[in-house]
Amino acid sequence: MAGFVVEAVAEGENFAGPLKLVDLGECEEVKSRVAGRARVAWARWRDSHQLNLIETSDRLLLIEGQPDRPPAADEELQRWLDGRGGSFRGFQLEYPCASRPVRICAFVDPLGTRPIYLLSSRNRICFADKLSTIAANTPGLDCDWGALLEGAVLASLYSAGTSIRGVEQLVPGEVVEIDDTSISRRRQSPYTLSSAAKPDPSAVARPEKALRRAVAETWTEPEGRLLLSGGLDSRLMLGLAEGRRKALTVDWYPSETEIVREVAAACDADLEVLPFVPEDYCERMLQGFLVTGAMHQSRNVGQLGVLRRWRSAGIPAITHGYFHNTVFRGWTSERWRRFPDRDSPLYDYMGFNGYYFERFGQYVSMIPKILALLSAEGRDQLKHQLGRLSESIKPVVIDGFDLTFERRVLTEVVRQVYFSWFLAWLEEIDVESPVFHPAVWDWYSSTHPADRHNDRAVHLLYQTIGRGLADIPDLATGELVRPAREARRVHWRNQFWYPAARQVLRTTIRLGLWTPRPPPDVPSHDWNGVFRQRTILDALCAGIEEIRENPLFDARQLSSTLVAYLNGDDSKLDALWAVASIRQWHQFVRDAGAGYRAVRNIAETAAVCNGSREPQPTSQTW
């Protein structure tokens, strides 16, 4: 589903203009309804199986996604929401009679995987699936510059709030009830994330059972294809699936494609290998900010613009293994460290808590480069922003395992750096997500951190599922999948002499007395050339040129960094695009989306509810 928007105005107020939708999926069907002083619009593609609509003479209920079960046609919404799991979001409009205002309810799943953004004022309520849709329907909004700076430096916004002042994001499991234009009730039902008291010998058998159930109950589209990579997460989904399945990969790296072919052959899967097309990355760079709202690295919106072609070619849905590395494999946790690193760019901004974002972040090398582009005023504002973020971080240490960052991410999964991949998929195709099935989270909450640490449960599981999958190298390590051993360094890094030894090593490297072995060179396509296509370069230069006038940035540093990049220094790319994305977003918010081709005006020609005409009772799942 490519989007929805709901707006209600107070008595005596008029709608400002046509309702607007940001539709990057180029949907074939757009529908709208008007009910008194409330109106709603949504866009979808034909044959979607992830949009459930129940419409009667007194209510309209729309649910997008994959809940663990759909509601019955006559089931009360609150009763259905109790205990619900899966990946979904939606809203309900109730209009009991023409003399009473419409009652509205918005809701998201217990993980908040499909976000809803809400703008509330005395005279108006507006909520939508994307920040960009809120902005397109609301002239006069302001960007939150502290949030924008945080998103640029950390590659995602981890603080509460959004990149637009006054607009909030519903928290996991939240239900918001609205009467007229006033929020009358809010409640939350997120998953409870706990931990077993001690390691469990059955911790390997239990994830197999949980994942088999999750795969069977979410990967339900026979013609859908798994996005298969050279790593372990998507491979595990294929290995645990029943029957002959279909998979798809893009030929990004020849060595990875070879691993994918081996995995598909081992599972007797129908594999489609799509060629690498540099032009596919233009839309990502030019329109990705409409999906991310500058709350994520816009470069991470994956196959934006490509999935429409897949859908047109007959692929109705995709399944993914993304995010399993965090839940099952403990990639964002570690054994407790006594001496977090002070010699880091973020220490001056966040204290010790900056360690987590540098240890588990995906764009660590980019941080000092972006900091160098800020003015003194920009660094002061960033310090205030990151200082508040640091104060909000609650330490979680269980039996010697530091789960602080893992729990932060798992209670706000949409704030993951790479979650914009998932958000981009939602724009253009149905997405089937085993990782968001309730069985997965029941397993997580009933295991000990030691069962997940260092890939333990997953590596052991590979020894039991067969199909020869454990004997195919993991792209990330180049090694076969074997039970992981405890890294030796964890036994001595908490000794009193460790900080001094760490500093000696750094000095040795800085003086050139020892050079760490570089990572292996993996043959690939010309990725640097991809982002030097003329349309992408023009957008980058325009963004940097405009934002040079912003007092939060150092105009001279921006200019010299851009010149260095244009002269061939590709190491500047990420930092420059982090800043250019801010400009893209600021311009869109300032102009309320005027002139953008992705913004669709909705013609209000649908039946009028709660008025002279009423819709006939229907219940549809598309």
Coordinates of C-alpha atoms in Angstrom, one line a residue:
M1 CA 0.0 0.0 0.0
A2 CA 1.4 3.3 -1.0
G3 CA -0.2 5.5 1.6
F4 CA -3.1 7.0 3.4
V5 CA -4.1 10.3 5.1
V6 CA -6.9 11.2 7.5
E7 CA -7.9 14.8 8.3
A8 CA -10.5 16.3 10.6
V9 CA -11.3 20.0 11.2
A10 CA -13.2 21.6 14.1
E11 CA -16.7 23.0 13.8
G12 CA -16.7 26.2 11.8
E13 CA -13.5 25.4 10.0
N14 CA -13.2 24.5 6.3
F15 CA -10.9 22.1 4.6
A16 CA -8.0 24.2 3.2
G17 CA -7.9 22.5 -0.2
P18 CA -7.8 19.1 -1.8
L19 CA -6.5 16.3 0.2
K20 CA -3.0 15.1 -0.9
L21 CA -1.2 11.8 -1.0
V22 CA 2.5 11.2 -1.5
D23 CA 2.4 8.1 -3.7
L24 CA 5.7 6.7 -4.8
G25 CA 4.2 3.4 -5.7
E26 CA 2.3 4.9 -8.7
C27 CA -0.8 3.1 -7.5
E28 CA -3.6 2.2 -9.9
E29 CA -6.4 3.0 -7.5
V30 CA -7.0 5.9 -5.2
K31 CA -10.1 6.1 -3.0
S32 CA -11.5 8.7 -0.7
R33 CA -14.3 9.3 1.7
V34 CA -15.9 12.3 3.4
A35 CA -17.7 12.0 6.7
G36 CA -18.9 15.3 8.2
R37 CA -15.9 17.3 9.1
A38 CA -13.5 14.3 8.5
R39 CA -12.1 13.0 5.2
V40 CA -9.8 10.2 4.3
A41 CA -7.9 9.0 1.2
W42 CA -5.8 6.0 0.5
A43 CA -3.9 4.6 -2.5
R44 CA -3.2 0.9 -3.4
W45 CA -2.2 -1.3 -6.3
R46 CA -4.5 -3.9 -7.7
D47 CA -4.4 -7.4 -6.3
S48 CA -2.7 -6.4 -3.0
H49 CA -3.4 -9.0 -0.3
Q50 CA -2.3 -6.7 2.5
L51 CA -5.2 -4.1 2.6
N52 CA -8.2 -5.1 4.6
L53 CA -11.2 -2.8 4.3
I54 CA -14.5 -3.1 6.2
E55 CA -17.0 -0.5 5.3
T56 CA -20.6 -0.4 6.6
S57 CA -23.2 2.3 7.1
D58 CA -21.7 3.4 10.4
R59 CA -17.9 2.8 10.1
L60 CA -14.9 2.5 7.8
L61 CA -12.0 0.3 9.1
L62 CA -8.8 0.1 7.1
I63 CA -6.0 -2.3 8.1
E64 CA -2.7 -2.5 6.1
G65 CA -0.1 -5.2 6.5
Q66 CA 0.1 -8.6 8.1
P67 CA -1.6 -8.9 11.5
D68 CA -1.6 -12.4 13.0
R69 CA -5.3 -12.6 12.1
P70 CA -7.8 -10.3 10.3
P71 CA -10.8 -9.0 12.1
A72 CA -14.3 -10.4 11.5
A73 CA -16.7 -8.2 9.6
D74 CA -18.7 -7.4 12.7
E75 CA -15.8 -7.5 15.3
E76 CA -15.3 -4.4 17.4
L77 CA -12.0 -2.8 16.8
Q78 CA -10.9 -2.6 20.4
R79 CA -11.6 -6.3 20.9
W80 CA -9.6 -7.1 17.8
L81 CA -6.6 -5.0 18.8
D82 CA -6.3 -6.7 22.2
G83 CA -3.4 -9.2 22.0
R84 CA -2.8 -8.5 18.3
G85 CA 0.6 -9.2 16.8
G86 CA 2.4 -9.0 13.4
S87 CA 3.2 -6.0 11.2
F88 CA 0.2 -3.7 10.6
R89 CA -1.2 -0.2 10.9
G90 CA -4.6 1.3 10.3
F91 CA -7.5 3.5 11.3
Q92 CA -11.2 3.5 11.8
L93 CA -13.9 6.2 11.3
E94 CA -17.2 5.8 13.1
Y95 CA -20.1 8.0 12.1
P96 CA -23.2 6.9 14.1
C97 CA -25.5 9.7 13.0
A98 CA -25.3 13.0 11.1
S99 CA -25.7 15.1 14.2
R100 CA -22.6 13.8 16.0
P101 CA -19.0 14.3 15.0
V102 CA -17.0 11.4 13.6
R103 CA -14.9 9.3 16.0
I104 CA -11.5 8.4 14.7
C105 CA -9.0 5.8 15.9
A106 CA -5.4 5.2 14.6
F107 CA -3.3 2.3 15.6
V108 CA 0.1 0.5 15.0
D109 CA 1.4 -2.9 15.7
P110 CA 3.3 -3.8 19.0
L111 CA 6.6 -3.0 17.3
G112 CA 5.5 0.0 15.4
T113 CA 6.9 -1.5 12.2
R114 CA 4.5 0.4 9.9
P115 CA 4.6 3.9 11.4
I116 CA 1.8 6.5 11.6
Y117 CA 2.7 10.2 12.0
L118 CA 0.3 12.5 13.8
L119 CA -0.2 16.3 13.8
S120 CA -2.7 17.6 16.3
S121 CA -3.8 21.2 16.9
R122 CA -6.9 22.8 18.4
N123 CA -8.7 23.1 15.1
R124 CA -7.3 20.2 13.1
I125 CA -6.1 16.6 13.3
C126 CA -4.1 15.1 10.5
F127 CA -2.3 11.7 10.4
A128 CA -0.7 9.7 7.7
D129 CA 1.7 6.8 6.9
K130 CA 4.5 9.2 5.9
L131 CA 5.8 12.5 7.2
S132 CA 5.9 13.8 3.7
T133 CA 2.2 13.3 3.4
I134 CA 1.6 15.4 6.6
A135 CA 3.9 18.1 5.1
A136 CA 2.1 18.1 1.8
N137 CA -1.3 18.7 3.5
T138 CA 0.0 21.3 6.0
P139 CA 1.6 24.5 4.7
G140 CA 3.6 26.5 7.3
L141 CA 5.4 23.6 9.1
D142 CA 8.9 24.0 10.3
C143 CA 11.8 21.4 10.3
D144 CA 13.3 20.3 13.6
W145 CA 16.9 21.2 12.9
G146 CA 18.3 19.4 16.0
A147 CA 16.6 16.2 14.8
L148 CA 17.9 16.7 11.3
L149 CA 21.5 17.1 12.6
E150 CA 21.1 14.0 14.7
G151 CA 19.8 12.0 11.7
A152 CA 22.7 13.2 9.6
V153 CA 25.4 12.2 12.2
L154 CA 23.9 9.0 13.5
A155 CA 22.3 8.0 10.1
S156 CA 18.9 7.7 11.9
L157 CA 16.9 9.7 14.4
Y158 CA 16.9 7.8 17.7
S159 CA 15.4 10.6 19.8
A160 CA 11.7 11.0 20.4
G161 CA 10.0 13.2 17.9
T162 CA 10.4 13.6 14.2
S163 CA 12.2 15.9 11.8
I164 CA 9.1 18.2 11.7
R165 CA 8.2 20.3 14.8
G166 CA 4.9 19.4 16.3
V167 CA 4.5 16.1 14.4
E168 CA 4.8 12.9 16.4
Q169 CA 5.2 9.2 15.6
L170 CA 2.9 6.7 17.3
V171 CA 4.9 4.5 19.6
P172 CA 4.9 0.7 19.3
G173 CA 1.5 -0.7 20.1
E174 CA -0.2 2.7 20.4
V175 CA -3.9 3.3 19.9
V176 CA -5.0 6.9 19.6
E177 CA -8.8 7.7 19.8
I178 CA -10.0 11.1 18.5
D179 CA -13.3 12.8 19.1
D180 CA -14.0 15.7 16.7
T181 CA -10.4 17.2 16.7
S182 CA -9.5 16.3 20.3
I183 CA -7.5 13.3 21.4
S184 CA -9.7 11.6 24.0
R185 CA -7.6 8.5 24.8
R186 CA -4.2 7.0 24.2
R187 CA -3.0 3.5 25.2
Q188 CA 0.0 1.4 24.4
S189 CA 0.4 -2.4 24.1
P190 CA 4.0 -3.1 23.0
Y191 CA 5.7 -6.4 23.3
T192 CA 7.3 -7.1 26.7
L193 CA 10.9 -7.7 26.1
S194 CA 12.4 -9.7 29.0
S195 CA 15.1 -12.3 29.4
A196 CA 15.4 -15.9 30.7
A197 CA 17.2 -16.3 34.0
K198 CA 19.8 -18.6 32.6
P199 CA 20.9 -20.2 29.3
D200 CA 18.7 -22.9 28.0
P201 CA 19.9 -26.1 26.3
S202 CA 16.7 -26.1 24.2
A203 CA 17.4 -22.6 22.9
V204 CA 18.3 -24.1 19.5
A205 CA 15.2 -26.2 19.1
R206 CA 12.9 -23.4 20.1
P207 CA 14.0 -20.9 17.5
E208 CA 13.5 -23.5 14.8
K209 CA 10.0 -24.0 15.9
A210 CA 9.3 -20.3 16.2
L211 CA 10.9 -19.5 12.8
R212 CA 9.1 -22.4 11.0
R213 CA 5.8 -21.1 12.2
A214 CA 6.7 -17.5 11.4
V215 CA 7.8 -18.4 7.8
A216 CA 4.7 -20.6 7.2
E217 CA 2.2 -18.0 8.5
T218 CA 3.8 -14.9 6.8
W219 CA 5.3 -16.2 3.5
T220 CA 1.9 -17.1 2.2
E221 CA 2.0 -15.7 -1.4
P222 CA 2.8 -18.6 -3.7
E223 CA 4.2 -16.3 -6.4
G224 CA 6.1 -14.1 -3.9
R225 CA 9.8 -14.1 -3.9
L226 CA 12.4 -14.1 -1.0
L227 CA 15.0 -11.4 -1.3
L228 CA 18.0 -13.7 -1.0
S229 CA 21.5 -12.4 -0.1
G230 CA 24.8 -14.0 0.6
G231 CA 24.3 -13.7 4.4
L232 CA 22.7 -16.0 6.9
D233 CA 19.3 -14.4 7.6
S234 CA 17.5 -14.7 4.3
R235 CA 19.2 -18.1 3.8
L236 CA 17.6 -19.3 7.1
M237 CA 14.2 -18.2 5.9
L238 CA 14.6 -20.3 2.7
G239 CA 16.0 -23.3 4.6
L240 CA 13.0 -23.4 7.0
A241 CA 10.3 -22.9 4.4
E242 CA 8.2 -25.8 3.2
G243 CA 7.8 -26.7 -0.4
R244 CA 9.5 -25.3 -3.5
R245 CA 9.9 -21.6 -3.1
K246 CA 10.9 -18.6 -5.2
A247 CA 13.7 -16.3 -4.6
L248 CA 15.2 -13.2 -6.1
T249 CA 18.6 -11.4 -6.0
V250 CA 20.3 -8.5 -7.7
D251 CA 23.7 -9.1 -9.1
W252 CA 25.5 -6.4 -7.0
Y253 CA 28.6 -8.5 -6.2
P254 CA 29.6 -11.5 -8.3
S255 CA 31.0 -13.3 -5.3
E256 CA 27.7 -12.8 -3.4
T257 CA 25.7 -13.9 -6.5
E258 CA 27.6 -17.2 -6.6
I259 CA 26.8 -17.9 -2.9
V260 CA 23.1 -17.1 -3.6
R261 CA 23.1 -19.6 -6.5
E262 CA 24.5 -22.3 -4.2
V263 CA 21.9 -21.6 -1.5
A264 CA 19.0 -21.6 -4.0
A265 CA 20.3 -24.9 -5.5
A266 CA 20.6 -26.5 -2.1
C267 CA 17.0 -25.6 -1.3
D268 CA 15.7 -26.4 -4.8
A269 CA 14.4 -22.8 -5.1
D270 CA 13.4 -21.0 -8.3
L271 CA 16.0 -18.2 -8.3
E272 CA 15.7 -15.1 -10.5
V273 CA 18.9 -13.1 -10.8
L274 CA 18.3 -9.5 -11.8
P275 CA 21.1 -7.5 -13.5
F276 CA 22.7 -4.5 -11.9
V277 CA 21.3 -1.3 -13.5
P278 CA 23.1 1.9 -12.4
E279 CA 20.1 4.1 -13.5
D280 CA 17.9 2.4 -10.8
Y281 CA 19.7 4.4 -8.2
C282 CA 18.6 7.8 -9.5
E283 CA 15.1 7.7 -8.0
R284 CA 16.6 6.6 -4.6
M285 CA 18.7 9.7 -4.5
L286 CA 16.1 12.1 -5.9
Q287 CA 13.0 10.9 -4.0
G288 CA 14.3 8.8 -1.1
F289 CA 13.8 11.6 1.4
L290 CA 10.0 11.4 0.8
V291 CA 10.1 8.0 2.4
T292 CA 12.7 8.7 5.1
G293 CA 11.5 12.2 6.1
A294 CA 15.2 12.8 6.7
M295 CA 14.9 10.6 9.8
H296 CA 17.1 7.9 8.1
Q297 CA 19.9 7.9 5.7
S298 CA 18.0 8.4 2.4
R299 CA 20.6 6.3 0.6
N300 CA 19.2 3.3 2.4
V301 CA 15.8 3.2 0.7
G302 CA 16.9 0.1 -1.2
Q303 CA 15.1 -0.7 -4.5
L304 CA 12.9 2.4 -4.5
G305 CA 11.4 2.7 -8.0
V306 CA 12.5 -0.8 -8.9
L307 CA 9.8 -2.7 -7.1
R308 CA 7.1 -1.2 -9.2
R309 CA 8.7 -3.0 -12.2
W310 CA 8.8 -6.2 -10.2
R311 CA 5.1 -5.8 -9.3
S312 CA 4.3 -5.1 -13.0
A313 CA 6.3 -8.2 -14.0
G314 CA 4.0 -10.5 -11.9
I315 CA 5.8 -10.6 -8.5
P316 CA 3.0 -9.8 -6.0
A317 CA 5.1 -9.8 -2.8
I318 CA 8.5 -10.1 -1.4
T319 CA 9.7 -11.8 1.8
H320 CA 12.8 -10.7 3.6
G321 CA 15.3 -11.9 6.3
Y322 CA 16.2 -8.4 7.3
F323 CA 16.5 -7.6 11.0
H324 CA 16.9 -11.2 12.1
N325 CA 20.6 -10.5 12.9
T326 CA 19.4 -8.2 15.7
V327 CA 16.8 -10.4 17.2
F328 CA 18.3 -13.9 16.8
R329 CA 22.0 -13.2 16.5
G330 CA 22.7 -10.5 19.0
W331 CA 24.5 -8.1 16.6
T332 CA 23.7 -5.0 18.6
S333 CA 24.7 -6.4 22.1
E334 CA 28.0 -7.6 23.6
R335 CA 29.6 -8.6 26.9
W336 CA 29.8 -5.6 29.3
R337 CA 32.8 -3.4 28.8
R338 CA 34.4 -1.8 31.8
F339 CA 36.3 0.8 29.8
P340 CA 34.1 2.3 27.0
D341 CA 36.1 4.4 24.5
R342 CA 36.6 8.1 25.3
D343 CA 38.8 8.7 22.3
S344 CA 35.8 9.1 19.9
P345 CA 34.1 11.9 18.1
L346 CA 30.8 11.4 19.9
Y347 CA 32.2 11.4 23.4
D348 CA 32.1 15.2 23.7
Y349 CA 28.5 15.1 22.6
M350 CA 27.1 12.1 24.5
G351 CA 29.6 11.0 27.0
F352 CA 30.0 7.3 27.4
N353 CA 26.7 6.6 25.7
G354 CA 28.2 7.7 22.4
Y355 CA 30.1 4.5 22.5
Y356 CA 27.0 2.5 21.5
F357 CA 26.4 4.4 18.4
E358 CA 30.0 4.1 17.3
R359 CA 30.3 0.4 18.2
F360 CA 27.0 -0.7 16.5
G361 CA 26.5 2.1 14.0
Q362 CA 26.7 1.5 10.3
Y363 CA 28.3 4.8 9.2
V364 CA 31.0 5.4 11.9
S365 CA 33.6 6.7 9.5
M366 CA 31.1 9.3 8.4
I367 CA 30.6 10.9 11.8
P368 CA 33.8 13.1 12.0
K369 CA 33.3 14.1 8.3
I370 CA 29.8 15.5 9.0
L371 CA 31.0 17.2 12.3
A372 CA 33.6 19.0 10.2
L373 CA 30.9 20.5 8.0
L374 CA 29.0 22.1 10.9
S375 CA 29.5 25.6 12.2
A376 CA 30.1 26.4 15.8
E377 CA 26.3 27.1 16.1
G378 CA 25.6 23.8 14.4
R379 CA 27.8 21.9 16.8
D380 CA 26.2 23.6 19.8
Q381 CA 22.7 22.6 18.6
L382 CA 23.9 19.0 17.9
K383 CA 25.4 18.8 21.4
H384 CA 22.2 19.8 22.9
Q385 CA 20.3 17.3 20.8
L386 CA 22.6 14.4 21.4
G387 CA 22.9 15.3 25.1
R388 CA 19.1 14.8 25.5
L389 CA 19.3 11.6 23.6
S390 CA 22.1 10.3 25.9
E391 CA 20.0 11.2 29.0
S392 CA 17.1 9.1 27.6
I393 CA 19.3 5.9 27.2
K394 CA 18.6 3.4 30.0
P395 CA 21.4 1.0 30.7
V396 CA 20.4 -2.7 30.4
V397 CA 23.0 -5.2 31.6
I398 CA 21.9 -8.8 32.2
D399 CA 24.2 -11.4 33.6
G400 CA 27.3 -9.7 32.2
F401 CA 25.7 -8.9 28.8
D402 CA 25.2 -5.3 27.8
L403 CA 21.9 -5.1 26.0
T404 CA 21.5 -1.3 26.2
F405 CA 21.6 -0.6 22.5
E406 CA 19.8 -3.8 21.5
R407 CA 16.8 -3.0 23.7
R408 CA 16.8 0.6 22.5
V409 CA 16.6 -0.6 18.9
L410 CA 14.1 -3.4 19.6
T411 CA 11.7 -1.1 21.4
E412 CA 11.8 1.4 18.5
V413 CA 12.6 -0.8 15.5
V414 CA 11.6 1.9 13.0
R415 CA 14.5 4.0 14.2
Q416 CA 17.0 1.4 13.0
V417 CA 19.5 2.9 10.5
Y418 CA 18.6 0.4 7.8
F419 CA 14.8 0.4 8.5
S420 CA 14.3 2.7 5.5
W421 CA 14.8 -0.4 3.3
F422 CA 11.6 -1.8 4.8
L423 CA 9.8 1.5 4.5
A424 CA 10.7 1.8 0.8
W425 CA 9.5 -1.7 0.1
L426 CA 6.1 -0.8 1.6
E427 CA 5.7 1.9 -1.0
E428 CA 5.6 -0.4 -4.0
I429 CA 4.8 -4.0 -3.2
D430 CA 3.3 -6.3 -0.5
V431 CA 5.9 -7.2 2.1
E432 CA 5.9 -10.5 4.0
S433 CA 7.9 -10.4 7.2
P434 CA 8.6 -13.5 9.3
V435 CA 10.7 -11.5 11.7
F436 CA 7.7 -9.5 12.9
H437 CA 5.6 -12.6 13.7
P438 CA 4.7 -12.9 17.4
A439 CA 6.4 -16.3 17.7
V440 CA 9.8 -14.6 17.1
W441 CA 9.3 -12.2 19.9
D442 CA 8.0 -14.8 22.3
W443 CA 11.3 -16.7 21.6
Y444 CA 13.4 -13.5 22.2
S445 CA 11.7 -12.8 25.5
S446 CA 12.2 -16.3 26.8
T447 CA 15.9 -16.7 26.0
H448 CA 19.1 -15.7 27.8
P449 CA 21.5 -13.3 26.1
A450 CA 24.1 -16.0 26.0
D451 CA 21.9 -18.1 23.7
R452 CA 21.9 -15.2 21.2
H453 CA 25.3 -13.8 21.7
N454 CA 27.9 -14.2 18.9
D455 CA 25.3 -15.9 16.6
R456 CA 25.2 -18.9 18.9
A457 CA 21.5 -20.0 18.4
V458 CA 21.5 -19.4 14.7
H459 CA 24.8 -21.1 14.0
L460 CA 23.7 -24.2 16.0
L461 CA 20.4 -24.1 14.2
Y462 CA 22.2 -24.3 10.9
Q463 CA 23.7 -27.6 12.0
T464 CA 20.2 -29.1 12.4
I465 CA 18.2 -27.8 9.4
G466 CA 20.4 -29.7 6.9
R467 CA 20.2 -29.0 3.1
G468 CA 23.9 -28.4 3.2
L469 CA 23.4 -24.8 4.1
A470 CA 26.0 -24.8 6.8
D471 CA 28.6 -25.8 4.3
I472 CA 28.1 -22.7 2.1
P473 CA 30.2 -19.7 3.1
D474 CA 28.7 -16.7 4.9
L475 CA 29.4 -13.6 2.8
A476 CA 30.1 -11.5 5.9
T477 CA 32.9 -13.8 7.1
G478 CA 33.9 -15.9 4.1
E479 CA 33.7 -18.9 6.4
L480 CA 31.4 -22.0 6.7
V481 CA 28.7 -21.8 9.3
R482 CA 30.0 -23.4 12.4
P483 CA 29.1 -23.0 16.1
A484 CA 30.7 -19.7 17.1
R485 CA 33.5 -19.6 19.7
E486 CA 33.9 -16.9 22.4
A487 CA 36.3 -14.2 21.2
R488 CA 39.4 -14.3 23.4
R489 CA 39.6 -10.5 23.8
V490 CA 36.5 -10.4 25.9
H491 CA 38.4 -12.1 28.7
W492 CA 41.0 -9.4 29.0
R493 CA 39.5 -6.1 27.8
N494 CA 38.1 -5.4 31.2
Q495 CA 41.6 -5.5 32.9
F496 CA 42.9 -2.3 34.4
W497 CA 45.7 -2.1 31.9
Y498 CA 43.4 -2.3 28.8
P499 CA 42.9 1.5 28.2
A500 CA 46.6 2.1 28.2
A501 CA 47.2 -0.8 25.8
R502 CA 44.5 0.5 23.5
Q503 CA 46.1 3.9 23.4
V504 CA 49.6 2.4 22.7
L505 CA 48.1 0.5 19.8
R506 CA 46.4 3.6 18.4
T507 CA 49.6 5.6 18.6
T508 CA 51.5 2.9 16.9
I509 CA 49.0 2.9 14.0
R510 CA 49.0 6.7 13.9
L511 CA 52.8 6.8 13.6
G512 CA 52.8 4.3 10.8
L513 CA 54.7 1.7 12.8
W514 CA 52.1 -0.9 12.2
T515 CA 49.3 -1.1 9.6
P516 CA 46.2 -3.2 10.2
R517 CA 45.4 -5.7 7.5
P518 CA 42.9 -4.1 5.1
P519 CA 39.6 -5.9 4.5
P520 CA 39.6 -8.1 1.4
D521 CA 38.8 -6.4 -1.9
V522 CA 35.5 -7.8 -3.1
P523 CA 35.0 -7.4 -6.8
S524 CA 31.8 -5.4 -7.6
H525 CA 30.3 -3.0 -10.0
D526 CA 31.4 0.6 -10.2
W527 CA 29.4 1.9 -7.1
N528 CA 31.3 5.2 -7.1
G529 CA 30.3 5.7 -10.7
V530 CA 26.6 5.0 -9.8
F531 CA 26.4 8.1 -7.6
R532 CA 28.3 10.2 -10.2
Q533 CA 25.5 10.0 -12.7
R534 CA 24.6 13.5 -14.0
T535 CA 21.1 13.7 -12.5
I536 CA 22.5 12.6 -9.1
L537 CA 25.4 15.0 -9.2
D538 CA 23.1 17.8 -10.1
A539 CA 20.9 17.1 -7.2
L540 CA 23.8 16.9 -4.8
C541 CA 25.4 20.2 -6.0
A542 CA 22.0 22.0 -5.8
G543 CA 21.5 20.7 -2.2
I544 CA 24.9 21.8 -1.0
E545 CA 24.7 25.2 -2.8
E546 CA 21.4 26.0 -1.1
I547 CA 22.3 24.8 2.4
R548 CA 25.6 26.8 2.4
E549 CA 23.5 29.8 3.6
N550 CA 22.3 27.9 6.6
P551 CA 24.1 29.1 9.8
L552 CA 24.3 25.6 11.2
F553 CA 26.8 24.7 8.5
D554 CA 30.3 26.0 7.6
A555 CA 30.0 27.3 4.1
R556 CA 33.7 27.1 3.4
Q557 CA 34.0 23.5 4.5
L558 CA 30.9 22.5 2.5
S559 CA 32.4 24.1 -0.6
S560 CA 35.9 22.5 -0.2
T561 CA 34.4 19.1 0.6
L562 CA 32.2 19.3 -2.5
V563 CA 35.1 20.3 -4.7
A564 CA 37.2 17.4 -3.3
Y565 CA 34.4 15.0 -4.2
L566 CA 33.9 16.4 -7.7
N567 CA 37.7 16.0 -8.2
G568 CA 37.5 12.3 -7.4
D569 CA 37.6 11.9 -3.5
D570 CA 34.7 9.4 -3.1
S571 CA 35.2 9.2 0.7
K572 CA 33.2 12.5 0.9
L573 CA 30.1 11.0 -0.7
D574 CA 28.2 9.9 2.4
A575 CA 28.7 13.1 4.4
L576 CA 27.7 15.3 1.5
W577 CA 24.5 13.4 0.8
A578 CA 23.6 13.5 4.5
V579 CA 23.6 17.2 4.2
A580 CA 22.0 17.4 0.8
S581 CA 19.1 15.2 2.0
I582 CA 18.5 17.8 4.7
R583 CA 18.1 20.4 2.0
Q584 CA 15.8 18.2 0.0
W585 CA 13.6 17.7 3.0
H586 CA 13.6 21.3 4.1
Q587 CA 12.6 22.5 0.7
F588 CA 9.7 20.0 0.5
V589 CA 8.4 21.0 4.0
R590 CA 8.8 24.7 3.2
D591 CA 6.9 24.4 -0.1
A592 CA 4.3 21.9 1.3
G593 CA 5.2 19.5 -1.6
A594 CA 4.1 22.0 -4.3
G595 CA 5.4 21.0 -7.7
Y596 CA 6.5 17.5 -6.7
R597 CA 5.3 14.8 -9.1
A598 CA 4.9 12.2 -6.2
V599 CA 2.2 14.4 -4.6
R600 CA -1.3 13.5 -5.8
N601 CA -4.3 15.7 -5.4
I602 CA -7.4 13.7 -4.4
A603 CA -10.6 14.5 -6.2
E604 CA -13.4 14.2 -3.7
T605 CA -15.9 12.3 -5.8
A606 CA -16.5 9.4 -3.4
A607 CA -19.7 8.7 -1.6
V608 CA -20.4 11.0 1.3
C609 CA -20.7 9.1 4.6
N610 CA -22.7 10.5 7.5
G611 CA -24.7 12.6 5.1
S612 CA -27.3 12.2 2.3
R613 CA -25.7 9.1 0.8
E614 CA -24.4 6.1 2.6
P615 CA -22.1 3.3 1.3
Q616 CA -23.5 -0.2 1.1
P617 CA -22.1 -2.7 3.7
T618 CA -19.0 -4.3 2.3
S619 CA -16.0 -6.3 3.6
Q620 CA -13.0 -6.5 1.3
T621 CA -9.5 -7.8 1.5
W622 CA -7.4 -6.7 -1.5

